[in-house]
XYZ file of C-alpha atoms in Angstrom:
275
model
C 160.714 -29.134 152.739
C 158.194 -29.717 150.071
C 157.839 -27.222 146.895
C 154.718 -25.226 146.803
C 152.114 -26.908 144.560
C 151.388 -24.498 141.546
C 147.817 -24.924 140.205
C 147.402 -25.985 136.830
C 144.611 -24.251 134.836
C 143.354 -26.233 132.034
C 143.358 -24.482 128.823
C 141.332 -24.486 125.776
C 142.767 -25.964 122.879
C 142.473 -22.997 120.470
C 143.635 -20.584 123.314
C 147.009 -20.303 121.543
C 145.274 -19.458 117.967
C 145.301 -15.523 117.444
C 141.762 -14.442 117.120
C 141.366 -13.003 113.423
C 138.546 -10.800 114.392
C 138.360 -7.026 114.354
C 138.014 -5.054 117.574
C 134.504 -4.601 118.090
C 133.670 -0.888 118.781
C 131.744 0.379 121.537
C 127.623 0.922 120.787
C 128.005 3.972 122.576
C 130.615 7.053 121.366
C 130.783 10.392 123.343
C 130.979 13.461 121.187
C 132.411 16.362 122.770
C 131.421 19.757 121.526
C 133.424 22.766 122.087
C 132.969 26.012 121.112
C 134.960 29.350 121.121
C 135.395 32.723 119.163
C 139.148 32.277 118.675
C 140.672 34.773 115.936
C 137.227 34.938 114.281
C 136.774 30.756 113.613
C 134.274 28.590 115.640
C 135.764 25.276 116.000
C 133.712 22.355 116.851
C 135.472 19.033 117.973
C 134.138 15.583 117.800
C 135.656 13.185 119.664
C 134.705 9.311 119.366
C 135.947 6.838 121.813
C 135.443 3.107 121.379
C 136.641 0.385 123.437
C 137.926 -2.465 121.979
C 139.721 -5.728 123.154
C 143.129 -4.180 122.491
C 142.448 -0.708 123.874
C 142.589 1.281 120.637
C 143.172 5.087 120.581
C 140.031 7.386 120.362
C 139.500 9.260 116.986
C 138.950 12.723 117.135
C 137.376 15.111 114.119
C 137.498 18.850 113.907
C 135.273 20.610 111.792
C 135.853 24.317 111.232
C 132.702 26.650 110.376
C 132.713 30.478 109.526
C 131.225 32.875 112.137
C 130.613 36.567 112.199
C 133.442 38.538 113.109
C 133.299 41.657 115.341
C 133.094 44.041 112.174
C 130.453 42.042 110.695
C 128.373 42.156 113.815
C 128.847 46.121 113.697
C 127.997 46.352 110.152
C 124.846 44.045 110.618
C 123.908 46.307 113.763
C 124.498 49.350 111.938
C 122.601 48.421 108.874
C 119.327 47.654 111.082
C 119.746 51.043 112.587
C 119.737 52.605 109.161
C 116.556 50.712 108.078
C 114.749 51.638 111.192
C 115.464 55.244 110.969
C 114.626 55.102 107.236
C 111.242 53.839 108.374
C 110.847 56.426 110.928
C 111.613 59.176 108.274
C 109.034 57.710 106.084
C 106.176 57.758 108.810
C 107.030 61.457 109.842
C 106.844 62.496 106.262
C 103.695 60.447 105.518
C 102.005 62.072 108.800
C 103.408 65.712 107.664
C 102.077 65.208 104.011
C 98.719 64.030 105.792
C 98.266 67.234 108.113
C 99.520 69.271 105.098
C 96.651 67.896 102.713
C 94.305 68.366 105.786
C 95.034 71.882 106.409
C 94.988 72.861 102.744
C 91.481 71.341 102.489
C 90.423 73.042 105.453
C 91.557 76.482 104.255
C 90.114 75.667 100.669
C 86.544 74.968 102.358
C 86.983 78.088 104.966
C 87.592 80.223 101.711
C 84.694 79.056 99.831
C 82.270 79.478 102.945
C 83.971 83.283 103.348
C 82.991 83.843 99.634
C 79.639 82.336 100.038
C 78.989 84.848 102.748
C 80.295 87.537 101.162
C 78.136 86.890 98.113
C 74.909 86.571 100.563
C 75.812 89.534 102.311
C 76.112 91.510 98.922
C 73.168 90.130 97.579
C 70.975 91.228 100.664
C 72.381 94.654 100.806
C 71.245 94.719 96.606
C 67.860 93.456 97.609
C 67.355 96.145 100.299
C 68.693 99.012 98.100
C 66.236 98.148 95.623
C 63.420 97.622 97.766
C 64.127 101.050 99.286
C 64.053 102.364 95.647
C 61.051 100.765 95.290
C 59.273 102.030 97.968
C 60.380 105.601 97.610
C 59.228 105.443 93.832
C 55.820 104.392 95.185
C 55.400 106.779 97.297
C 56.307 109.578 94.934
C 53.827 107.851 92.218
C 51.088 107.783 95.333
C 51.533 111.355 96.182
C 51.450 112.197 92.189
C 48.195 110.105 91.506
C 46.544 111.551 94.598
C 47.123 115.316 93.317
C 46.064 114.259 89.790
C 42.935 112.643 91.100
C 42.119 115.679 93.071
C 42.230 117.812 89.784
C 41.420 115.622 87.110
C 37.758 115.285 86.030
C 35.489 112.445 87.200
C 33.396 112.173 83.971
C 34.521 111.263 80.639
C 36.073 114.026 78.678
C 34.422 112.979 75.394
C 31.577 110.685 74.143
C 34.216 108.152 72.827
C 35.950 107.792 76.236
C 32.544 107.548 77.967
C 31.624 104.830 75.505
C 34.712 102.995 76.775
C 34.318 103.410 80.079
C 30.516 102.403 79.901
C 31.464 98.984 78.099
C 33.987 98.470 80.704
C 31.767 99.027 83.738
C 29.396 96.653 82.253
C 31.756 93.870 82.441
C 32.631 94.589 86.363
C 31.812 90.722 87.836
C 32.953 88.678 84.373
C 35.559 85.737 85.136
C 39.392 85.960 84.506
C 40.624 83.671 82.090
C 43.771 83.610 80.438
C 43.063 83.767 76.747
C 39.337 84.282 76.981
C 37.878 87.240 74.654
C 34.621 87.407 76.162
C 31.879 88.076 76.155
C 31.647 86.747 79.941
C 35.309 85.788 80.617
C 38.365 88.142 79.838
C 41.927 88.427 80.464
C 43.561 91.782 80.806
C 44.447 92.772 77.066
C 41.510 91.270 75.750
C 38.957 93.410 77.897
C 40.821 96.660 76.887
C 40.851 95.530 73.279
C 37.099 95.037 73.149
C 36.382 98.185 74.962
C 38.271 100.448 72.409
C 36.876 98.415 69.560
C 33.500 99.907 70.775
C 34.534 103.316 69.186
C 36.588 101.835 66.508
C 40.273 101.956 67.890
C 42.025 98.533 66.934
C 44.370 97.734 69.680
C 46.875 94.838 69.592
C 45.746 91.777 71.218
C 48.518 91.386 73.917
C 49.543 93.659 76.550
C 53.057 94.124 75.612
C 52.036 95.495 72.072
C 49.400 97.660 73.789
C 52.006 99.492 76.154
C 53.441 100.542 72.413
C 50.332 101.781 71.163
C 49.254 105.546 71.077
C 51.262 108.508 72.995
C 53.246 108.053 76.132
C 51.788 109.937 78.998
C 53.294 110.637 82.349
C 51.730 109.110 85.353
C 51.330 112.636 86.747
C 49.264 113.678 83.858
C 47.092 110.764 82.915
C 43.330 111.228 82.070
C 40.085 109.048 82.023
C 40.349 106.657 79.254
C 44.022 106.184 79.199
C 45.572 102.761 79.232
C 47.961 101.816 81.956
C 50.322 99.232 81.879
C 52.594 97.389 84.155
C 56.097 96.368 83.616
C 58.544 97.569 80.644
C 57.341 99.442 78.052
C 56.928 96.809 75.156
C 57.656 94.054 77.772
C 54.325 94.828 79.937
C 52.875 91.833 81.706
C 49.405 93.554 82.454
C 47.092 96.433 81.150
C 44.020 98.384 82.620
C 42.269 101.528 81.746
C 42.417 104.513 84.052
C 38.639 105.696 85.080
C 39.118 108.709 87.251
C 39.413 109.638 90.948
C 42.620 107.670 91.406
C 40.863 104.270 90.141
C 41.399 102.020 87.425
C 39.563 99.129 86.021
C 40.857 95.733 84.787
C 40.482 92.099 84.342
C 42.825 91.540 87.168
C 43.332 87.488 88.148
C 41.285 84.544 88.465
C 40.453 85.264 91.918
C 39.039 88.828 91.525
C 37.886 88.774 87.914
C 37.008 92.022 86.265
C 37.106 94.680 88.890
C 37.820 98.533 89.723
C 40.709 99.233 92.243
C 42.906 101.853 93.534
C 45.819 103.120 91.716
C 47.593 103.777 94.988
C 47.528 100.301 95.813
C 49.160 98.866 92.662
C 50.940 101.793 91.059
C 51.306 101.468 87.514
C 54.626 101.633 85.432
C 53.525 103.864 82.471
C 50.651 104.928 80.846
C 49.655 105.595 76.773
C 46.879 107.768 75.294
C 44.731 106.387 72.192
C 41.936 108.856 71.928
């Protein structure tokens, strides 16, 4: 029996020489990441495996990173809740302050309006009272003047008074001009001054001073030739002369000029006698 033939494989002439090259690492490596919370530490493992000609063991590296513990997480959550509550409190306080300021402003406005209305009501009542008093005084004066006119003489009491009245009536129809002194235009006091100058009585120029001349006469006792004045004694703003029968003559105003008027229509404030 023949022996089996063993095949002979030709070998390289360098096959018996051991290679001095370092094992080549694989171009790809795998990294495995595992994470977990164990005892408060996050573990990350990176494992690299490379295949080499001699099947080297894989190399593994582990990196430990600090993580939040359960207590720290609770503290962060508590801090966030406290901050949120503080913000809510500030917002609520701001709203309350704004509401209080608005209420105070409205109350102040209402108080001012109430005071203004009360003051207006008080002024209206005072004006009504004064008007009623003036109407009552005028009614009394008119009644007094009517009685006086019915008993007073219609003719001048003396030659001097007659001269005064005659001069005044001669000026009826002349113009009224403030500051004028005649002969065709007058103001109230210049006409009275000129009339009495005809009989030698030297009167002051203005109505305020003329109301202080002579002797005071009650309106119930006035006579022809008495000087009438309107306004306060010493501060009169108008003058005229009583000519009898409840009438007086004066330089009234620019629209009327020198006229004769009824005393009942515009009662005088007082009277003085210089003759």
